[in-house]
Coordinates of C-alpha atoms in Angstrom, one line a residue:
X1 CA 5.8 -14.0 -23.0
X2 CA 6.1 -17.2 -21.0
X3 CA 3.1 -19.0 -19.7
X4 CA 3.9 -18.2 -16.1
X5 CA 4.5 -14.6 -17.0
X6 CA 1.1 -14.4 -18.9
X7 CA -0.7 -16.0 -15.9
X8 CA 0.9 -13.5 -13.5
X9 CA -0.1 -10.6 -15.9
X10 CA -3.6 -11.9 -15.8
X11 CA -3.8 -11.9 -12.0
X12 CA -2.5 -8.3 -11.9
X13 CA -5.2 -7.4 -14.6
X14 CA -7.8 -9.0 -12.5
X15 CA -6.8 -7.3 -9.4
X16 CA -6.3 -3.7 -10.7
X17 CA -9.9 -2.7 -11.4
X18 CA -11.1 -4.1 -8.0
X19 CA -8.8 -1.7 -6.1
X20 CA -10.2 1.3 -8.0
X21 CA -8.1 1.3 -11.0
X22 CA -4.6 2.7 -11.7
X23 CA -5.6 6.3 -10.8
X24 CA -6.4 5.0 -7.3
X25 CA -3.1 3.5 -6.6
X26 CA -0.4 5.6 -5.3
X27 CA 2.3 3.0 -4.3
X28 CA 3.0 -0.7 -4.9
X29 CA 5.5 -2.8 -2.8
X30 CA 5.5 -6.3 -1.5
X31 CA 6.8 -8.4 1.3
X32 CA 7.3 -12.1 1.4
X33 CA 3.4 -13.0 1.0
X34 CA 1.5 -9.7 0.4
X35 CA 1.3 -7.0 -2.2
X36 CA 1.0 -3.7 -0.3
X37 CA -0.9 -0.9 -2.0
X38 CA -1.2 2.8 -1.2
X39 CA -4.6 4.1 -2.2
X40 CA -6.3 7.3 -2.9
X41 CA -9.7 6.3 -1.9
X42 CA -10.3 3.2 0.1
X43 CA -14.0 3.2 -0.6
X44 CA -13.3 2.3 -4.3
X45 CA -12.0 -1.1 -3.4
X46 CA -14.4 -4.1 -3.9
X47 CA -13.3 -6.3 -1.0
X48 CA -15.5 -9.2 -1.6
X49 CA -14.9 -9.5 -5.3
X50 CA -11.1 -9.2 -4.6
X51 CA -11.3 -12.0 -2.1
X52 CA -13.4 -14.1 -4.5
X53 CA -10.4 -14.2 -7.1
X54 CA -8.9 -17.6 -7.1
X55 CA -5.3 -16.4 -6.6
X56 CA -6.1 -14.0 -3.7
X57 CA -5.9 -15.7 -0.4
X58 CA -7.1 -12.7 1.7
X59 CA -6.7 -9.1 2.3
X60 CA -5.3 -7.0 5.3
X61 CA -5.8 -3.3 6.0
X62 CA -3.2 -1.4 7.8
X63 CA -1.3 1.8 6.7
X64 CA -1.5 0.1 3.4
X65 CA -3.9 -2.2 1.7
X66 CA -2.4 -5.6 1.6
X67 CA -3.4 -8.4 -0.7
X68 CA -2.2 -11.9 0.4
X69 CA -0.9 -13.8 -2.7
X70 CA 1.5 -16.1 -1.1
X71 CA 5.3 -16.5 -1.3
X72 CA 6.8 -16.8 -4.8
X73 CA 3.5 -15.7 -6.5
X74 CA 3.6 -12.2 -4.9
X75 CA 7.2 -11.5 -6.1
X76 CA 6.1 -12.3 -9.7
X77 CA 2.7 -10.6 -9.7
X78 CA 3.7 -7.3 -8.1
X79 CA 6.0 -6.2 -11.0
X80 CA 3.3 -7.1 -13.6
X81 CA 0.8 -5.0 -11.4
X82 CA 3.3 -2.1 -11.3
X83 CA 3.8 -2.3 -15.0
X84 CA 0.0 -2.0 -15.5
X85 CA -0.3 1.0 -13.3
X86 CA 2.6 2.6 -15.1
X87 CA 1.1 1.9 -18.5
X88 CA -2.3 3.1 -17.6
X89 CA -0.8 6.5 -16.1
X90 CA 1.3 7.0 -19.1
X91 CA -1.7 6.6 -21.4
X92 CA -3.8 8.9 -19.2
X93 CA -1.2 11.5 -19.1
X94 CA -1.0 11.4 -23.1
X95 CA -4.7 11.7 -23.1
X96 CA -4.7 14.7 -20.7
X97 CA -2.2 16.6 -22.9
X98 CA -3.8 19.9 -24.1
X99 CA -4.6 19.8 -27.8
X100 CA -4.2 22.8 -30.2
X101 CA -7.8 23.1 -30.7
X102 CA -9.2 25.8 -28.3
X103 CA -12.6 24.3 -28.5
X104 CA -11.3 20.9 -27.3
X105 CA -9.4 22.6 -24.4
X106 CA -12.6 24.3 -22.9
X107 CA -13.1 22.4 -19.7
X108 CA -16.8 21.7 -18.7
X109 CA -18.3 23.6 -15.6
X110 CA -18.0 21.0 -12.8
X111 CA -19.5 23.1 -10.1
X112 CA -22.5 20.9 -9.8
X113 CA -21.2 17.9 -11.5
X114 CA -19.1 14.9 -10.3
X115 CA -16.2 15.6 -8.2
X116 CA -12.8 16.0 -10.0
X117 CA -9.8 13.7 -9.6
X118 CA -8.2 16.5 -7.4
X119 CA -11.2 16.6 -5.2
X120 CA -11.2 12.7 -4.9
X121 CA -7.4 12.7 -4.2
X122 CA -7.7 15.2 -1.4
X123 CA -10.7 13.3 0.2
X124 CA -8.7 10.0 0.0
X125 CA -5.6 11.7 1.5
X126 CA -7.8 12.9 4.4
X127 CA -9.2 9.4 4.9
X128 CA -5.9 7.8 4.8
X129 CA -4.5 10.4 7.2
X130 CA -7.4 9.6 9.7
X131 CA -6.8 5.9 9.3
X132 CA -3.1 6.2 9.7
X133 CA -3.6 8.2 12.8
X134 CA -5.9 5.6 14.2
X135 CA -3.2 2.9 13.5
X136 CA -0.3 5.0 14.7
X137 CA -0.1 3.5 18.2
X138 CA 3.5 3.5 19.6
X139 CA 3.5 -0.3 19.7
X140 CA 2.3 -0.6 16.0
X141 CA 4.8 2.0 14.8
X142 CA 7.5 0.2 16.6
X143 CA 6.7 -3.2 15.2
X144 CA 6.3 -1.8 11.7
X145 CA 9.7 -0.3 11.9
X146 CA 11.3 -3.5 13.3
X147 CA 9.6 -5.3 10.3
X148 CA 11.0 -2.9 7.8
X149 CA 14.5 -3.5 9.3
X150 CA 14.6 -7.2 9.7
X151 CA 12.0 -8.6 7.1
X152 CA 14.3 -7.8 4.2
X153 CA 16.9 -10.0 5.7
X154 CA 14.7 -13.0 6.0
X155 CA 15.5 -14.4 2.4
X156 CA 19.2 -14.4 3.2
X157 CA 18.5 -16.1 6.6
X158 CA 16.5 -18.8 4.9
X159 CA 18.9 -19.4 2.2
X160 CA 21.9 -19.5 4.4
X161 CA 20.1 -21.6 6.9
X162 CA 19.2 -24.2 4.4
X163 CA 22.7 -24.4 3.1
X164 CA 24.0 -24.6 6.8
X165 CA 21.5 -27.6 7.3
X166 CA 22.9 -29.3 4.2
X167 CA 26.4 -28.7 5.4
X168 CA 25.6 -30.2 8.8
X169 CA 24.1 -33.3 7.1
X170 CA 27.0 -33.8 5.0
X171 CA 29.3 -33.4 7.9
X172 CA 27.4 -35.9 10.1
X173 CA 27.4 -38.4 7.3
X174 CA 30.9 -37.9 6.4
X175 CA 30.2 -37.2 2.8
X176 CA 31.9 -34.7 0.4
X177 CA 34.7 -33.6 2.9
X178 CA 36.0 -31.4 0.2
X179 CA 32.8 -29.4 -0.2
X180 CA 32.0 -29.0 3.5
X181 CA 34.3 -26.1 4.1
X182 CA 32.9 -24.3 1.0
X183 CA 29.3 -24.7 2.2
X184 CA 30.3 -23.6 5.6
X185 CA 31.7 -20.4 4.3
X186 CA 28.5 -19.7 2.2
X187 CA 26.4 -20.4 5.2
X188 CA 28.3 -18.3 7.7
X189 CA 29.4 -15.3 5.6
X190 CA 26.0 -13.5 5.8
X191 CA 25.6 -14.2 9.6
X192 CA 29.1 -13.0 10.3
X193 CA 28.2 -9.6 8.7
X194 CA 24.5 -9.5 9.6
X195 CA 25.2 -6.5 11.9
X196 CA 26.1 -4.4 8.9
X197 CA 23.0 -5.1 7.1
X198 CA 20.9 -4.3 10.1
X199 CA 22.7 -0.9 10.6
X200 CA 22.1 -0.2 6.9
X201 CA 18.4 -1.0 7.1
X202 CA 18.0 1.0 10.4
X203 CA 19.5 4.1 9.1
X204 CA 17.4 3.8 5.9
X205 CA 14.2 3.3 8.0
X206 CA 14.8 6.2 10.3
X207 CA 15.9 8.8 7.7
X208 CA 19.7 8.7 7.8
X209 CA 22.4 7.7 5.2
X210 CA 22.3 3.9 5.0
X211 CA 25.9 3.4 4.3
X212 CA 26.8 5.5 7.4
X213 CA 24.5 3.3 9.4
X214 CA 26.1 0.3 7.9
X215 CA 29.7 1.8 8.7
X216 CA 29.0 2.3 12.2
X217 CA 27.4 -1.1 12.7
X218 CA 30.4 -2.6 11.0
X219 CA 32.6 -1.6 13.8
X220 CA 30.9 -4.4 15.9
X221 CA 32.1 -7.2 13.9
X222 CA 35.6 -5.8 13.1
X223 CA 38.2 -8.1 14.4
X224 CA 40.4 -5.2 15.8
X225 CA 37.9 -4.5 18.6
X226 CA 39.6 -7.3 20.6
X227 CA 42.4 -4.8 21.4
X228 CA 39.9 -2.3 23.0
X229 CA 38.7 -2.4 26.7
X230 CA 35.5 -1.0 27.9
X231 CA 34.1 -1.2 31.5
X232 CA 37.3 -3.0 32.5
X233 CA 36.7 -5.9 30.1
X234 CA 38.3 -6.7 26.5
X235 CA 35.6 -6.4 23.8
X236 CA 35.0 -9.3 21.5
X237 CA 34.1 -9.0 17.8
X238 CA 30.5 -9.4 17.4
X239 CA 29.8 -8.4 21.0
X240 CA 26.3 -6.7 21.2
X241 CA 25.2 -8.3 17.9
X242 CA 22.2 -7.1 16.0
X243 CA 20.9 -5.1 19.1
X244 CA 24.3 -3.2 19.2
X245 CA 24.0 -2.6 15.4
X246 CA 20.5 -1.4 15.8
X247 CA 21.2 1.1 18.5
X248 CA 24.5 2.2 16.8
X249 CA 22.8 3.0 13.6
X250 CA 20.0 4.8 15.4
X251 CA 22.7 7.0 17.1
X252 CA 24.4 7.6 13.8
X253 CA 21.1 8.8 12.4
X254 CA 20.6 11.3 15.2
X255 CA 24.2 12.6 14.9
X256 CA 23.8 13.0 11.2
X257 CA 20.5 14.9 11.5
X258 CA 22.1 17.3 14.0
X259 CA 25.0 17.9 11.7
X260 CA 22.7 18.6 8.7
X261 CA 21.1 21.3 10.8
X262 CA 24.3 23.0 12.1
X263 CA 27.1 22.2 9.7
X264 CA 27.6 24.9 7.0
X265 CA 26.8 23.5 3.5
X266 CA 30.3 24.4 2.2
X267 CA 31.9 21.7 4.5
X268 CA 29.0 19.4 5.0
X269 CA 30.1 16.7 2.7
X270 CA 33.4 16.5 4.8
X271 CA 32.2 17.2 8.2
X272 CA 28.9 15.4 8.6
X273 CA 30.0 11.8 7.6
X274 CA 33.2 12.2 9.8
X275 CA 31.4 13.5 12.9
X276 CA 28.6 10.7 12.4
X277 CA 31.1 7.8 12.2
X278 CA 33.5 9.3 14.8
X279 CA 30.8 10.1 17.5
X280 CA 28.6 7.2 17.0
X281 CA 31.6 4.8 16.7
X282 CA 33.1 5.8 19.9
X283 CA 29.8 5.5 21.8
X284 CA 29.4 2.1 20.1
X285 CA 32.9 1.0 21.2
X286 CA 32.8 2.4 24.8
X287 CA 29.2 1.7 25.6
X288 CA 26.8 0.1 23.3
X289 CA 28.9 -3.0 22.6
X290 CA 29.1 -3.8 26.2
X291 CA 25.6 -2.9 27.3
X292 CA 23.9 -4.7 24.3
X293 CA 26.2 -7.6 24.9
X294 CA 24.8 -8.0 28.3
X295 CA 21.2 -7.6 27.0
X296 CA 21.9 -10.2 24.3
X297 CA 23.2 -12.6 26.8
X298 CA 20.3 -12.0 29.1
X299 CA 17.8 -12.7 26.3
X300 CA 19.6 -16.0 25.7
X301 CA 19.5 -17.0 29.4
X302 CA 16.0 -15.9 29.8
X303 CA 14.9 -18.2 26.8
X304 CA 16.7 -21.1 28.2
X305 CA 15.3 -20.4 31.8
X306 CA 11.8 -20.1 30.3
X307 CA 11.8 -23.5 28.7
X308 CA 13.8 -25.3 31.6
X309 CA 11.4 -24.0 34.3
X310 CA 8.2 -23.4 32.3
X311 CA 8.1 -26.9 31.0
X312 CA 5.0 -27.9 29.1
X313 CA 3.0 -25.0 30.1
X314 CA 5.5 -22.5 28.6
X315 CA 5.4 -24.5 25.3
X316 CA 1.6 -24.7 25.4
X317 CA 1.3 -20.8 25.8
X318 CA 4.0 -20.1 23.2
X319 CA 2.7 -22.6 20.6
X320 CA -1.0 -21.5 21.1
X321 CA -0.5 -17.8 20.8
X322 CA 1.9 -17.7 17.9
X323 CA -0.9 -17.7 15.1
X324 CA -2.7 -14.7 16.6
X325 CA 0.5 -12.9 16.8
X326 CA 1.1 -13.6 13.0
X327 CA -2.4 -12.6 12.2
X328 CA -2.0 -9.2 14.0
X329 CA 1.6 -8.7 12.6
X330 CA 3.0 -8.7 16.3
X331 CA 5.3 -11.7 15.6
X332 CA 7.7 -9.1 14.0
X333 CA 8.8 -8.3 17.5
X334 CA 10.3 -11.8 17.9
X335 CA 12.8 -11.3 14.9
X336 CA 15.4 -9.5 16.7
X337 CA 15.2 -12.2 19.6
X338 CA 15.7 -15.1 17.1
X339 CA 18.5 -13.4 15.4
X340 CA 20.2 -12.9 18.7
X341 CA 19.9 -16.3 19.8
X342 CA 21.2 -17.5 16.4
X343 CA 24.3 -15.2 16.7
X344 CA 25.0 -16.6 20.2
X345 CA 24.2 -20.3 20.0
X346 CA 24.0 -20.9 16.2
X347 CA 20.2 -21.6 16.7
X348 CA 17.1 -20.3 18.2
X349 CA 15.6 -22.5 20.9
X350 CA 12.2 -20.9 20.5
X351 CA 11.7 -21.5 16.8
X352 CA 10.9 -25.4 17.1
X353 CA 8.2 -24.5 19.7
X354 CA 6.6 -21.6 17.7
X355 CA 6.9 -23.8 14.6
X356 CA 4.3 -25.9 16.1
X357 CA 1.8 -23.2 15.5
X358 CA 2.4 -23.7 11.8
X359 CA 2.1 -27.5 12.2
X360 CA -1.3 -26.9 13.7
X361 CA -2.2 -24.8 10.8
X362 CA -1.1 -27.2 8.3
X363 CA -3.1 -30.1 10.2
X364 CA -6.3 -27.9 10.2
X365 CA -5.8 -27.2 6.4
X366 CA -5.3 -31.0 5.6
X367 CA -8.4 -31.8 7.7
X368 CA -10.5 -29.2 5.8
X369 CA -9.2 -30.6 2.5
X370 CA -10.3 -34.0 3.4
X371 CA -13.7 -33.1 4.8
X372 CA -14.8 -30.7 2.1
X373 CA -14.4 -33.0 -0.7
X374 CA -16.9 -31.1 -3.0
X375 CA -15.7 -27.5 -2.2
X376 CA -13.4 -27.0 -5.2
X377 CA -12.7 -23.4 -4.3
X378 CA -11.4 -24.0 -0.8
X379 CA -9.4 -27.2 -1.9
X380 CA -7.7 -25.2 -4.6
X381 CA -6.7 -22.4 -2.1
X382 CA -5.4 -25.1 0.2
X383 CA -3.3 -26.9 -2.5
X384 CA -1.7 -23.6 -3.5
X385 CA -1.2 -22.4 0.2
X386 CA -0.1 -25.8 1.7
X387 CA 3.5 -26.0 0.3
X388 CA 4.3 -22.5 1.9
X389 CA 2.6 -23.8 5.2
X390 CA 5.0 -26.9 5.2
X391 CA 8.0 -24.5 4.8
X392 CA 6.8 -22.3 7.9
X393 CA 5.0 -19.4 6.0
X394 CA 1.6 -19.5 7.5
X395 CA 0.0 -16.3 6.2
X396 CA -1.7 -17.9 3.1
X397 CA -3.3 -20.5 5.1
X398 CA -4.5 -18.1 7.9
X399 CA -6.0 -15.5 5.6
X400 CA -7.1 -17.9 2.8
X401 CA -8.4 -20.8 4.7
X402 CA -8.6 -21.0 8.6
X403 CA -9.5 -17.6 9.5
X404 CA -12.3 -16.9 7.0
X405 CA -13.8 -20.3 8.1
X406 CA -13.6 -19.4 11.8
X407 CA -13.4 -22.7 13.8
X408 CA -10.5 -24.1 11.9
X409 CA -8.3 -21.2 13.1
X410 CA -9.2 -21.9 16.7
X411 CA -8.4 -25.7 16.2
X412 CA -5.1 -24.8 14.5
X413 CA -4.2 -22.6 17.6
X414 CA -5.2 -25.5 19.9
X415 CA -3.0 -28.0 17.8
X416 CA -0.2 -25.6 17.9
X417 CA -0.5 -25.2 21.8
X418 CA -0.4 -29.0 22.2
X419 CA 2.5 -29.3 19.7
X420 CA 4.4 -26.6 21.6

């Protein structure tokens, strides 16, 4: 076992007992910065002890219990944590296997003793259901689903975006002309097919067959749509973009679910996919591509109008409010807008302004690092979270540094506002 693997294992081992042990964990996933846990009994979690761990930058409670570990680290610690839970569960199952000795199999009377695991699980499920009901507002549910569709695409957007930046630099400098076309293909390949990935993830999120969602969304980027007219205009490949893909896949899910209810099982494997692709495809070609294309164009025009006419005030508001949006998870609603602008113009005009919030956050963290020279704990957290902050991932600094200290979060927002 390598040193880094051993360290990640140790982090997982430190976290597991503080979240109630393996029996209290029902699910383990992660996003770019957080390990997300489904728990049986929330009351078993030791929040303060968990936050005190050197590698934990903060915790967030939503429909899952989220432990902020930071980019890179979370992707390495989560598999170790999953392995620990699985090992403990297997060992527990083996221990619970009935023996051949009747005396050992006689269960004690628990009528007046501690609650059984089943009772605790039932109580935990009731608490989770109540908490989920409180959090199940239409806005939160919508944002959560948007995040589930678009967040998995972010690594590819980052990778292809950086390659595109390198390619642009080489082009401007006139260097490596033979390599430029290859880098251009690498950078543009994903973006040219992003509608397919959006359709796939949308169908998966809403309970349909993912590949059917991708197939219907793929119609949008097919070059042959240029021969089709809708509303008196020729369609263009890519028209409607990610919004068209999103709604096309949603429609495909509804058609598929209708087919599953009414189509006989004997012909389901033939009829359901055919009707799903045919009906959703026709509606996409003769309706959604045009309508969503107009919406996408409108979004681009509005973003440009806002910055041209709103001036410094628009930048101040956008830059100042972005960190609170990130803190509440509401920034996920902006992902389709950014993606639409990138599809249209090759860049998103809003991102440089919103990035000023991250700059304000980094500035606040650097100031704390310089001022609190004797606070080794906070300085260590800043050292580990600052590189991610420079790269635009603000959650580790928010939950690990500025938000717990209070005033630095406000000054970070002020800095972001003036930067914007």
